[in-house]
Amino acid sequence: MNRYPSWKYLIIAVSILLGLVYTLPNFYGESPAVQISPLRTAPKADTVLLQRIEDALKKANLPVDGMFLEAGGVKVRFADTDTQIKARDTLQSLLGSGYMVALNLLSNSPHWLTSIGALPMYLGLDLRGGVHFLLQVDMRGALSKALDRYSADIRGSLREKKISYAGLDKQGSQITVKFRNTESRAQGKAEINKTYADLDLREENVGAEFYLIANIKQEAQVRIQSSAVQQNITTLRNRVNELGVAEPIIQQAGVDRVVVQLPGVQDTAKAKDILGRTATLEVRMVDEGRDLEAALRGQVPFGSELYNERGGGPVLVKKQVVLTGDRITDAQPGFDNNSQPAVHIDLDSNGARIFKQLTHDNVGKRMAILLIEKNQAEVITAPVIREEIGGGRVQISGRMTTEEARDVALLLRAGALAAPMDIIEERTVGPSLGADNISRGFNSTLYGFLAIAFFMTVYYLVFGFISVTALGVNLLLLVGLLSILQATLTLPGMAAIALTLGMAIDANVLINERVRDELREGLSPQAAINAGYERAFGTILDSNITTLIAGIALFAFGSGPVKGFAVVLCLGIATSMFSAVMVSRGIVNLVYGGRRKLERVSIGQIWKPTTDKR
């Protein structure tokens, strides 16, 4: 009656073993560390860099707890934060501006645990420390960029279809295409309507010119703005991942805001540098018909801008952007026909069409390719177009090293921001404050567990001790499961763990009281145990399902810390059902199930109802 088959005990044993193994990494803690990542123009991270770092730290008499090379850079572990900060300053002065030297935290888990994928839980900023940014996307900028793309696309489409037009201007939130007669305007309107469904067109006559005015439809504006936020999130994530920042959190907050959290990074200036390192490409035509000498004296012609060509002299470039980095599908470093470093770029179908038309119409003229990074534009190269270039494959070369070609390709692959972003909130959480939060959260859970254990053991005796053991298994499984899923634990998550303990012990209280009721009714101890677990299960299931529904609702409609609380709560419901019912029943079966003549069970005082004989 009260015996489990072997396979059930095997499930319990394996679950406890896995929970123990995957919980262990959380007890080793983290050490302060320094992360060194190469920036643009710097050599890549290799054994030579590793040796330079090791020699520099030895010369400065800074003890190291560990040092290892990763794909994105070098990480060095230290015993305390004072040594960490001194090492950061030493390495920054040694390596110069070509490298990013940032403070970080690394897990102390032994190799045998990490080799089987046993990793500690991710900790949020409130527990681990780090930097937090709230960025706001400029929605007007997103629409302006969309209008720039439409302007270039419409110009290319009209030329390709050989529809004559007198000019095209972008004014505010609309595009004006000028025609000399109504026939050309009708042809242009038909082509634009067919190709660009997101544009609203209206006709207008101004003197002897016939205008076609295009506005982006309202639903298309909403879609463009939403897409801009998502593209910015992807771009930021790509940049942070490429630079090796561990466990970043980049997510949308509201309609036009993005939250960026970089746990373990303590240097706000370095974090801003990470977020700012996005690049885009622009193709423009060189303005060769204007006076360059006058421009150098400060008289820059209207519609042009003055730049310096990399490794060359000044060059006058038209403001009109013919092609942008939005059309790039891939960028890889390589070499040109002269074995010089170059970047090979693949364009999408629309970009390939525009570039083909551009090179076809401007053979013999110079084309400028600008790289824009941190709002600083630089003409990488300004070659003469020798022939029409089709196929969507473009090559950029011009006095760059192999490392520069690699970094430019990396930046272009990461993509450009679809719209400008401003940091409207920033804060730094120090590691000492995070450690204090962890200590407070751990102590509150520990003291709550001890109080529950004392009450249950005193009130229910052996059954109470079994309940406490099952509660400990529940906590072990929950932490192990969070570690396996690599969930991010925050202070609300720790509150959810404490709440889970209360819910789990509540299920055991129901079971114990049901067993007492059955004993009061006169059932034998073995029958009372069996009936108590069977009849309490329905009530436990109902209460946990209702709580699970609330947890799912919190996860679906909440954000940030609320979602973290909901995740821990839902996982805790699953582990508490397993531990409160299956694990505690297994222990009870081991203690009492093998006794043939069981006279009584240790479950505390059983008060039998008195009978009124009046």
Coordinates of C-alpha atoms in Angstrom, one line a residue:
M1 CA 0.0 0.0 0.0
N2 CA 2.7 2.5 1.0
R3 CA 5.6 1.2 -1.2
Y4 CA 7.0 2.9 -4.3
P5 CA 8.3 0.9 -7.2
S6 CA 12.0 1.1 -7.8
W7 CA 11.7 3.4 -10.9
K8 CA 10.0 6.1 -8.7
Y9 CA 12.9 6.0 -6.2
L10 CA 15.3 6.2 -9.2
I11 CA 13.5 9.3 -10.5
I12 CA 13.7 11.0 -7.1
A13 CA 17.4 10.0 -6.7
V14 CA 18.4 11.3 -10.1
S15 CA 16.5 14.5 -9.6
I16 CA 18.2 15.2 -6.3
L17 CA 21.6 14.4 -7.8
L18 CA 21.1 16.6 -10.8
G19 CA 19.7 19.4 -8.6
L20 CA 22.8 19.1 -6.3
V21 CA 25.3 19.2 -9.2
Y22 CA 23.7 22.1 -11.0
T23 CA 23.2 24.0 -7.7
L24 CA 26.9 23.7 -6.7
P25 CA 28.3 26.4 -9.0
N26 CA 26.2 29.0 -7.2
F27 CA 28.1 28.5 -4.0
Y28 CA 31.6 29.2 -5.5
G29 CA 30.8 32.9 -6.0
E30 CA 32.5 35.3 -8.4
S31 CA 35.9 37.0 -8.5
P32 CA 36.7 40.5 -9.7
A33 CA 38.3 40.5 -13.1
V34 CA 39.5 42.6 -15.9
Q35 CA 38.3 42.0 -19.5
I36 CA 40.6 43.2 -22.4
S37 CA 39.0 43.4 -25.8
P38 CA 40.7 44.8 -29.0
L39 CA 39.0 47.8 -30.6
R40 CA 39.3 49.0 -34.2
T41 CA 42.9 49.3 -35.5
A42 CA 44.2 47.1 -32.6
P43 CA 45.7 43.6 -33.2
K44 CA 43.4 40.7 -32.4
A45 CA 43.5 38.9 -29.1
D46 CA 46.2 36.1 -29.3
T47 CA 48.9 34.5 -27.2
V48 CA 51.2 37.5 -27.8
L49 CA 48.7 39.8 -26.1
L50 CA 48.2 37.3 -23.3
Q51 CA 52.0 37.2 -22.7
R52 CA 52.2 41.1 -22.8
I53 CA 49.4 41.2 -20.1
E54 CA 51.1 38.6 -18.0
D55 CA 54.5 40.4 -18.1
A56 CA 52.9 43.8 -17.3
L57 CA 51.1 42.4 -14.3
K58 CA 54.2 40.7 -13.0
K59 CA 56.2 43.9 -13.4
A60 CA 53.6 45.8 -11.4
N61 CA 53.6 43.1 -8.7
L62 CA 49.9 42.4 -9.1
P63 CA 49.0 38.9 -8.2
V64 CA 46.7 37.0 -10.6
D65 CA 44.2 34.2 -9.7
G66 CA 43.8 33.1 -13.3
M67 CA 44.2 34.3 -16.9
F68 CA 42.7 32.8 -20.0
L69 CA 42.3 33.7 -23.7
E70 CA 38.8 33.8 -25.4
A71 CA 37.7 34.5 -28.9
G72 CA 36.7 38.1 -28.0
G73 CA 39.7 38.9 -25.8
V74 CA 41.5 38.1 -22.6
K75 CA 40.1 37.8 -19.1
V76 CA 42.2 38.1 -15.9
R77 CA 40.9 37.1 -12.5
F78 CA 42.0 38.7 -9.2
A79 CA 41.5 38.1 -5.5
D80 CA 40.1 41.5 -4.6
T81 CA 38.7 44.7 -6.1
D82 CA 41.7 46.9 -5.2
T83 CA 44.0 44.7 -7.2
Q84 CA 41.4 44.6 -10.0
I85 CA 41.3 48.4 -10.3
K86 CA 45.1 48.7 -10.1
A87 CA 45.4 46.1 -12.9
R88 CA 42.8 48.0 -15.0
D89 CA 44.8 51.2 -14.8
T90 CA 48.1 49.4 -15.5
L91 CA 46.8 47.6 -18.5
Q92 CA 45.0 50.6 -19.9
S93 CA 48.2 52.7 -19.8
L94 CA 50.2 49.8 -21.4
L95 CA 47.8 48.9 -24.2
G96 CA 46.6 52.5 -25.0
S97 CA 43.3 53.4 -26.8
G98 CA 43.4 50.5 -29.1
Y99 CA 41.9 48.2 -26.5
M100 CA 38.9 48.2 -24.2
V101 CA 39.9 47.4 -20.6
A102 CA 36.7 46.9 -18.6
L103 CA 36.0 45.7 -15.0
N104 CA 34.0 42.5 -14.8
L105 CA 33.1 39.6 -12.6
L106 CA 33.9 35.9 -13.4
S107 CA 32.6 32.7 -11.8
N108 CA 34.9 30.6 -9.6
S109 CA 33.3 27.3 -10.5
P110 CA 35.8 24.5 -11.0
H111 CA 36.5 23.1 -14.4
W112 CA 34.8 19.8 -13.9
L113 CA 31.5 21.5 -13.3
T114 CA 31.8 23.9 -16.2
S115 CA 32.8 21.0 -18.5
I116 CA 29.4 19.4 -18.0
G117 CA 27.5 22.7 -18.5
A118 CA 26.9 23.3 -14.7
L119 CA 27.0 27.1 -14.5
P120 CA 25.8 29.5 -11.9
M121 CA 22.6 31.5 -12.3
Y122 CA 22.8 34.8 -14.1
L123 CA 22.5 37.6 -11.6
G124 CA 20.7 40.8 -12.3
L125 CA 22.2 44.3 -11.7
D126 CA 20.7 44.5 -8.2
L127 CA 22.6 41.4 -7.2
R128 CA 25.8 41.4 -9.3
G129 CA 26.4 45.0 -10.0
G130 CA 26.9 46.6 -13.4
V131 CA 25.6 49.4 -15.5
H132 CA 22.0 50.2 -16.6
F133 CA 21.0 52.5 -19.4
L134 CA 17.6 53.6 -20.6
L135 CA 17.7 54.8 -24.2
Q136 CA 15.1 56.6 -26.2
V137 CA 14.7 56.1 -29.9
D138 CA 14.2 59.2 -32.1
M139 CA 11.0 58.2 -34.0
R140 CA 11.2 61.3 -36.2
G141 CA 14.7 60.2 -37.2
A142 CA 13.4 56.8 -38.1
L143 CA 10.9 58.3 -40.5
S144 CA 13.5 60.7 -41.9
K145 CA 15.8 57.7 -42.7
A146 CA 12.9 55.9 -44.3
L147 CA 12.2 58.9 -46.5
D148 CA 15.8 59.0 -47.5
R149 CA 15.6 55.4 -48.6
Y150 CA 12.4 56.0 -50.5
S151 CA 13.9 59.0 -52.2
A152 CA 16.9 57.0 -53.4
D153 CA 14.7 54.1 -54.5
I154 CA 12.2 56.3 -56.4
R155 CA 15.0 58.1 -58.2
G156 CA 16.5 54.7 -59.2
S157 CA 13.1 53.3 -60.3
L158 CA 12.2 56.2 -62.5
R159 CA 15.6 56.1 -64.1
E160 CA 15.4 52.4 -64.7
K161 CA 12.0 52.7 -66.3
K162 CA 13.2 55.8 -68.3
I163 CA 10.5 58.0 -66.9
S164 CA 11.7 61.6 -67.3
Y165 CA 11.3 63.9 -64.2
A166 CA 12.6 67.4 -63.5
G167 CA 13.8 66.8 -59.9
L168 CA 13.2 65.1 -56.6
D169 CA 13.3 66.8 -53.2
K170 CA 12.7 65.6 -49.6
Q171 CA 10.9 68.3 -47.6
G172 CA 10.0 67.6 -44.1
S173 CA 7.8 64.5 -44.0
Q174 CA 7.1 64.3 -47.7
I175 CA 8.9 63.6 -51.0
T176 CA 8.2 65.9 -54.0
V177 CA 8.8 64.6 -57.5
K178 CA 8.7 67.2 -60.2
F179 CA 7.6 66.5 -63.8
R180 CA 7.4 68.6 -66.9
N181 CA 4.1 67.3 -68.2
T182 CA 1.1 65.3 -67.1
E183 CA 2.0 62.3 -69.1
S184 CA 5.3 61.8 -67.4
R185 CA 3.6 62.4 -64.0
A186 CA 1.0 59.7 -64.8
Q187 CA 3.7 57.2 -65.7
G188 CA 5.6 58.1 -62.6
K189 CA 2.6 57.8 -60.4
A190 CA 1.7 54.4 -61.8
E191 CA 5.3 53.1 -61.3
I192 CA 5.5 54.4 -57.7
N193 CA 2.0 53.0 -56.8
K194 CA 3.0 49.6 -58.2
T195 CA 6.4 49.5 -56.4
Y196 CA 5.9 51.4 -53.2
A197 CA 2.6 50.4 -51.6
D198 CA 3.4 52.3 -48.3
L199 CA 3.3 55.7 -50.0
D200 CA 0.2 57.9 -50.4
L201 CA 0.4 60.0 -53.6
R202 CA -1.3 63.3 -54.5
E203 CA -0.9 65.5 -57.5
E204 CA -0.3 69.2 -57.4
N205 CA 0.5 71.8 -60.1
V206 CA 2.9 74.7 -59.4
G207 CA 3.2 77.1 -62.3
A208 CA 4.5 75.2 -65.3
E209 CA 5.7 72.2 -63.2
F210 CA 3.6 69.2 -62.3
Y211 CA 4.3 67.8 -58.8
L212 CA 3.7 64.4 -57.4
I213 CA 3.8 64.5 -53.6
A214 CA 4.4 61.3 -51.6
N215 CA 3.7 60.7 -47.9
I216 CA 4.2 57.6 -45.9
K217 CA 0.9 56.0 -44.9
Q218 CA 0.0 56.1 -41.2
E219 CA 0.1 52.3 -40.8
A220 CA 3.4 52.2 -42.5
Q221 CA 4.8 54.9 -40.2
V222 CA 3.8 52.8 -37.2
R223 CA 5.5 49.7 -38.7
I224 CA 8.6 51.7 -39.6
Q225 CA 8.9 53.1 -36.1
S226 CA 8.4 49.6 -34.5
S227 CA 10.9 48.1 -36.9
A228 CA 13.4 50.9 -36.0
V229 CA 13.2 50.0 -32.3
Q230 CA 13.7 46.3 -33.1
Q231 CA 16.6 47.0 -35.5
N232 CA 18.3 49.2 -32.9
I233 CA 17.9 46.4 -30.3
T234 CA 19.5 43.9 -32.7
T235 CA 22.3 46.3 -33.6
L236 CA 23.1 47.0 -29.9
R237 CA 23.0 43.2 -29.1
N238 CA 25.3 42.5 -32.0
R239 CA 27.8 45.1 -30.9
V240 CA 27.7 44.0 -27.2
N241 CA 28.1 40.3 -28.2
E242 CA 30.9 41.1 -30.7
L243 CA 32.8 42.9 -27.9
G244 CA 32.4 40.0 -25.4
V245 CA 30.3 41.5 -22.6
A246 CA 28.9 38.7 -20.6
E247 CA 25.2 38.2 -20.0
P248 CA 23.8 41.4 -21.5
I249 CA 20.1 42.3 -21.2
I250 CA 18.9 44.4 -24.1
Q251 CA 15.1 44.6 -24.4
Q252 CA 12.3 47.0 -25.4
A253 CA 10.6 49.1 -22.7
G254 CA 7.5 50.8 -23.9
V255 CA 7.0 52.1 -27.5
D256 CA 10.2 53.9 -28.1
R257 CA 12.6 53.0 -25.3
V258 CA 15.3 50.3 -24.9
V259 CA 16.8 49.0 -21.6
V260 CA 20.4 48.0 -21.8
Q261 CA 21.9 46.2 -18.7
L262 CA 25.5 45.1 -18.7
P263 CA 26.0 43.0 -15.5
G264 CA 29.5 42.9 -14.1
V265 CA 30.7 46.0 -16.1
Q266 CA 31.5 48.7 -13.5
D267 CA 32.9 51.4 -15.9
T268 CA 30.1 53.6 -17.2
A269 CA 32.4 55.3 -19.7
K270 CA 33.4 52.0 -21.2
A271 CA 29.8 50.8 -21.4
K272 CA 28.9 54.0 -23.3
D273 CA 31.8 53.3 -25.7
I274 CA 30.3 49.8 -26.3
L275 CA 26.9 51.2 -27.1
G276 CA 28.3 53.9 -29.3
R277 CA 30.4 51.7 -31.4
T278 CA 28.0 51.3 -34.3
A279 CA 29.0 52.1 -37.9
T280 CA 27.1 52.6 -41.1
L281 CA 28.2 53.1 -44.7
E282 CA 27.1 55.8 -47.1
V283 CA 27.8 56.0 -50.9
R284 CA 27.8 59.5 -52.3
M285 CA 29.2 61.2 -55.4
V286 CA 32.2 63.4 -55.3
D287 CA 31.3 67.0 -56.2
E288 CA 34.0 67.6 -58.8
G289 CA 32.5 70.6 -60.5
R290 CA 33.0 72.9 -57.5
D291 CA 35.9 75.0 -56.2
L292 CA 37.8 72.9 -53.7
E293 CA 40.1 75.8 -52.7
A294 CA 37.1 77.9 -51.8
A295 CA 35.7 75.1 -49.7
L296 CA 39.1 74.8 -47.9
R297 CA 38.8 78.5 -47.0
G298 CA 35.4 77.9 -45.4
Q299 CA 33.1 78.6 -48.4
V300 CA 31.6 75.1 -48.8
P301 CA 29.1 75.1 -51.7
F302 CA 25.4 74.5 -50.9
G303 CA 24.5 70.8 -51.1
S304 CA 28.1 69.6 -50.5
E305 CA 30.3 68.7 -47.5
L306 CA 34.0 68.7 -47.1
Y307 CA 35.8 65.6 -45.8
N308 CA 39.3 64.2 -45.7
E309 CA 40.0 61.0 -47.5
R310 CA 41.8 58.4 -45.5
G311 CA 45.5 58.6 -46.3
G312 CA 44.8 61.3 -48.8
G313 CA 43.7 65.0 -49.1
P314 CA 40.4 66.8 -48.7
V315 CA 37.5 65.9 -50.9
L316 CA 34.2 67.6 -51.6
V317 CA 31.3 65.3 -51.4
K318 CA 27.6 65.8 -52.3
K319 CA 25.2 65.7 -49.4
Q320 CA 22.8 63.5 -51.4
V321 CA 23.1 59.9 -50.1
V322 CA 22.8 57.4 -53.0
L323 CA 23.2 54.2 -51.0
T324 CA 23.3 53.4 -47.3
G325 CA 24.5 50.5 -45.1
D326 CA 20.8 49.4 -44.7
R327 CA 21.2 47.6 -48.0
I328 CA 24.2 45.5 -46.7
T329 CA 23.4 41.8 -46.1
D330 CA 27.0 40.7 -45.3
A331 CA 30.5 42.2 -44.9
Q332 CA 33.7 40.1 -44.8
P333 CA 37.4 41.1 -44.7
G334 CA 39.6 40.1 -47.6
F335 CA 42.0 41.4 -50.3
D336 CA 41.6 43.2 -53.6
N337 CA 43.3 42.4 -56.9
N338 CA 46.5 44.1 -55.7
S339 CA 46.6 41.9 -52.6
Q340 CA 45.8 44.9 -50.4
P341 CA 43.3 44.5 -47.5
A342 CA 39.7 45.2 -48.5
V343 CA 36.2 44.7 -47.3
H344 CA 33.8 42.7 -49.5
I345 CA 30.2 43.7 -49.1
D346 CA 27.0 42.0 -50.3
L347 CA 24.0 44.1 -51.1
D348 CA 20.4 43.1 -51.1
S349 CA 18.4 43.1 -54.4
N350 CA 17.3 46.7 -54.2
G351 CA 20.8 47.9 -53.2
A352 CA 22.3 45.9 -56.0
R353 CA 19.9 47.6 -58.5
I354 CA 20.7 51.0 -57.2
F355 CA 24.5 50.5 -57.3
K356 CA 24.3 49.1 -60.8
Q357 CA 22.4 52.1 -62.0
L358 CA 24.7 54.5 -60.1
T359 CA 27.9 53.0 -61.7
H360 CA 26.2 52.9 -65.1
D361 CA 25.3 56.6 -65.1
N362 CA 28.6 57.9 -63.6
V363 CA 31.4 56.1 -65.5
G364 CA 34.5 58.2 -65.3
K365 CA 33.3 60.1 -62.2
R366 CA 34.5 59.7 -58.6
M367 CA 32.4 58.0 -56.0
A368 CA 33.0 58.5 -52.3
I369 CA 32.4 55.7 -49.7
L370 CA 32.0 57.1 -46.2
L371 CA 32.2 55.2 -43.0
I372 CA 30.2 56.9 -40.2
E373 CA 31.1 55.9 -36.6
K374 CA 30.2 57.8 -33.5
N375 CA 28.7 60.6 -35.6
Q376 CA 32.1 61.0 -37.2
A377 CA 32.2 60.6 -41.0
E378 CA 35.4 59.6 -42.9
V379 CA 35.9 59.0 -46.6
I380 CA 37.5 55.6 -46.7
T381 CA 38.1 55.7 -50.4
A382 CA 36.9 57.8 -53.4
P383 CA 37.7 55.8 -56.5
V384 CA 36.9 56.6 -60.1
I385 CA 34.1 54.5 -61.6
R386 CA 35.6 52.6 -64.5
E387 CA 32.7 50.5 -65.5
E388 CA 29.2 49.4 -64.5
I389 CA 29.2 47.2 -61.4
G390 CA 26.3 44.7 -61.1
G391 CA 25.6 41.6 -59.1
G392 CA 25.4 43.2 -55.7
R393 CA 29.0 42.6 -54.7
V394 CA 31.0 45.7 -53.7
Q395 CA 34.6 46.0 -52.7
I396 CA 36.0 48.7 -50.4
S397 CA 39.7 49.2 -50.3
G398 CA 41.9 52.2 -49.5
R399 CA 44.9 52.4 -47.3
M400 CA 43.6 50.1 -44.6
T401 CA 45.4 47.4 -42.7
T402 CA 44.2 43.8 -42.4
E403 CA 43.0 44.5 -38.8
E404 CA 41.1 47.6 -39.9
A405 CA 39.4 45.7 -42.7
R406 CA 38.4 43.0 -40.2
D407 CA 37.0 45.6 -37.8
V408 CA 35.2 47.6 -40.5
A409 CA 33.5 44.4 -41.7
L410 CA 32.6 43.6 -38.1
L411 CA 31.0 47.0 -37.6
L412 CA 29.1 46.8 -40.9
R413 CA 27.8 43.3 -40.1
A414 CA 26.5 44.5 -36.8
G415 CA 24.5 47.1 -38.7
A416 CA 23.6 50.7 -38.3
L417 CA 21.1 52.2 -35.9
A418 CA 17.8 52.6 -37.8
A419 CA 17.2 55.8 -35.8
P420 CA 19.2 58.0 -33.4
M421 CA 19.1 57.1 -29.7
D422 CA 19.7 59.2 -26.6
I423 CA 20.6 58.0 -23.2
I424 CA 17.9 59.4 -20.9
E425 CA 18.8 57.4 -17.7
E426 CA 22.0 55.7 -16.5
R427 CA 23.0 54.2 -13.2
T428 CA 25.8 52.1 -11.9
V429 CA 25.3 49.4 -9.2
G430 CA 28.6 48.6 -7.4
P431 CA 29.6 45.0 -6.7
S432 CA 29.6 45.7 -2.9
L433 CA 26.0 46.8 -3.0
G434 CA 25.2 43.7 -5.1
A435 CA 26.9 41.5 -2.5
D436 CA 24.9 43.2 0.3
N437 CA 21.7 42.5 -1.6
I438 CA 22.7 38.8 -2.1
S439 CA 23.5 38.5 1.6
R440 CA 20.2 40.0 2.7
G441 CA 18.2 37.9 0.3
F442 CA 20.0 34.7 1.3
N443 CA 19.6 35.4 5.0
S444 CA 15.9 36.2 4.7
T445 CA 15.4 32.9 2.9
L446 CA 17.6 31.0 5.4
Y447 CA 15.9 32.4 8.4
G448 CA 12.5 31.7 6.9
F449 CA 13.5 28.1 6.2
L450 CA 14.8 27.6 9.8
A451 CA 11.6 29.1 11.3
I452 CA 9.4 26.8 9.1
A453 CA 11.7 23.8 10.0
F454 CA 11.4 24.5 13.7
F455 CA 7.6 24.8 13.6
M456 CA 7.0 21.8 11.4
T457 CA 9.3 19.5 13.5
V458 CA 7.8 20.6 16.8
Y459 CA 4.2 20.4 15.6
Y460 CA 4.3 17.3 13.4
L461 CA 7.4 15.4 14.8
V462 CA 8.7 12.8 12.3
F463 CA 6.2 13.8 9.6
G464 CA 7.3 17.4 10.2
F465 CA 10.9 16.5 9.7
I466 CA 10.0 14.6 6.5
S467 CA 8.2 17.7 5.3
V468 CA 11.2 19.9 6.0
T469 CA 13.5 17.5 4.1
A470 CA 11.1 17.6 1.2
L471 CA 11.2 21.4 1.4
G472 CA 15.0 21.4 1.3
V473 CA 14.8 19.2 -1.8
N474 CA 12.3 21.6 -3.3
L475 CA 14.8 24.5 -2.8
L476 CA 17.6 22.4 -4.2
L477 CA 15.6 21.5 -7.4
L478 CA 14.5 25.1 -7.9
V479 CA 18.0 26.6 -7.7
G480 CA 19.3 23.8 -9.9
L481 CA 16.5 24.3 -12.5
L482 CA 17.2 28.1 -12.6
S483 CA 20.9 27.3 -13.1
I484 CA 20.2 24.9 -15.9
L485 CA 17.9 27.4 -17.7
Q486 CA 20.5 30.1 -17.1
A487 CA 17.7 32.4 -15.8
T488 CA 18.5 35.8 -14.5
L489 CA 18.0 36.1 -10.7
T490 CA 17.0 39.5 -9.3
L491 CA 15.8 40.6 -5.9
P492 CA 12.2 40.0 -6.9
G493 CA 13.3 36.5 -7.9
M494 CA 14.7 35.9 -4.5
A495 CA 11.3 37.1 -3.1
A496 CA 9.6 34.5 -5.3
I497 CA 11.9 31.8 -3.9
A498 CA 10.9 32.7 -0.3
L499 CA 7.2 32.7 -1.5
T500 CA 7.7 29.2 -3.0
L501 CA 9.0 27.8 0.3
G502 CA 5.8 29.0 2.0
M503 CA 3.6 27.5 -0.7
A504 CA 5.5 24.2 -0.7
I505 CA 5.2 23.7 3.1
D506 CA 1.5 24.6 2.8
A507 CA 1.0 21.5 0.7
N508 CA 2.7 19.3 3.3
V509 CA 0.6 20.9 6.0
L510 CA -2.5 19.8 4.0
I511 CA -1.1 16.3 3.7
N512 CA -0.2 16.0 7.4
E513 CA -3.6 17.3 8.5
R514 CA -5.4 14.9 6.2
V515 CA -3.4 12.0 7.6
R516 CA -4.4 13.2 11.1
D517 CA -8.1 13.3 10.0
E518 CA -8.0 9.8 8.8
L519 CA -6.4 8.6 12.0
R520 CA -9.1 10.3 14.0
E521 CA -11.7 8.4 11.9
G522 CA -10.2 5.2 13.1
L523 CA -8.2 4.1 10.1
S524 CA -5.1 2.1 10.6
P525 CA -1.8 4.1 10.3
Q526 CA -0.9 2.5 6.9
A527 CA -4.4 3.2 5.5
A528 CA -4.4 6.7 7.0
I529 CA -1.1 7.6 5.3
N530 CA -2.3 6.3 1.9
A531 CA -5.7 8.0 2.2
G532 CA -4.1 11.3 3.4
Y533 CA -1.8 11.6 0.4
E534 CA -4.5 10.5 -2.1
R535 CA -7.2 12.9 -0.8
A536 CA -4.9 15.9 -0.2
F537 CA -3.6 15.7 -3.8
G538 CA -6.7 17.2 -5.4
T539 CA -6.7 20.2 -3.1
I540 CA -2.9 20.8 -3.6
L541 CA -3.3 20.5 -7.4
D542 CA -6.2 23.0 -7.5
S543 CA -4.4 25.6 -5.4
N544 CA -1.2 25.3 -7.4
I545 CA -3.0 25.6 -10.7
T546 CA -4.7 28.8 -9.7
T547 CA -1.3 30.2 -8.5
L548 CA 0.3 29.1 -11.8
I549 CA -2.4 30.9 -13.8
A550 CA -1.5 34.1 -11.9
G551 CA 2.2 33.5 -12.5
I552 CA 1.6 33.0 -16.3
A553 CA -0.4 36.3 -16.3
L554 CA 2.4 38.1 -14.6
F555 CA 4.9 36.8 -17.1
A556 CA 2.7 37.6 -20.1
F557 CA 1.8 41.1 -19.1
G558 CA 4.7 42.1 -16.9
S559 CA 8.1 43.4 -17.8
G560 CA 11.6 43.5 -16.2
P561 CA 11.6 42.5 -12.5
V562 CA 7.9 41.4 -12.7
K563 CA 8.8 38.8 -15.3
G564 CA 11.7 37.6 -13.3
F565 CA 9.4 37.1 -10.3
A566 CA 6.9 35.2 -12.5
V567 CA 9.5 32.9 -13.9
V568 CA 10.8 31.8 -10.5
L569 CA 7.2 31.5 -9.2
C570 CA 6.1 29.2 -12.0
L571 CA 9.2 27.0 -11.7
G572 CA 8.8 26.9 -8.0
I573 CA 5.2 25.6 -8.4
A574 CA 6.5 22.7 -10.5
T575 CA 9.2 21.8 -8.0
S576 CA 7.0 22.2 -5.0
M577 CA 4.4 19.8 -6.5
F578 CA 7.1 17.2 -7.1
S579 CA 8.8 17.6 -3.7
A580 CA 5.7 18.0 -1.5
V581 CA 3.9 15.0 -3.0
M582 CA 6.4 12.6 -4.6
V583 CA 9.5 13.2 -2.5
S584 CA 7.8 13.4 0.9
R585 CA 5.7 10.3 0.0
G586 CA 8.8 8.5 -1.0
I587 CA 10.5 9.3 2.4
V588 CA 7.4 8.3 4.3
N589 CA 7.2 5.0 2.4
L590 CA 10.8 4.3 3.3
V591 CA 10.3 5.1 7.0
Y592 CA 6.9 3.4 7.5
G593 CA 6.0 1.5 4.3
G594 CA 8.1 -1.6 5.2
R595 CA 6.5 -2.2 8.6
R596 CA 3.8 -4.9 8.5
K597 CA 2.4 -4.2 12.0
L598 CA 2.4 -0.4 12.3
E599 CA 0.7 0.6 15.5
R600 CA 1.2 4.3 15.4
V601 CA 2.9 7.1 13.5
S602 CA 4.8 10.1 14.8
I603 CA 2.7 13.0 13.5
G604 CA 2.0 15.0 16.7
Q605 CA -1.0 15.1 19.0
I606 CA -4.1 13.7 17.4
W607 CA -7.2 15.3 19.1
K608 CA -10.2 13.1 18.8
P609 CA -13.6 14.9 18.8
T610 CA -15.5 14.4 22.1
T611 CA -19.1 13.0 22.0
D612 CA -21.8 14.9 23.9
K613 CA -23.8 12.2 25.9
R614 CA -26.5 14.5 27.1

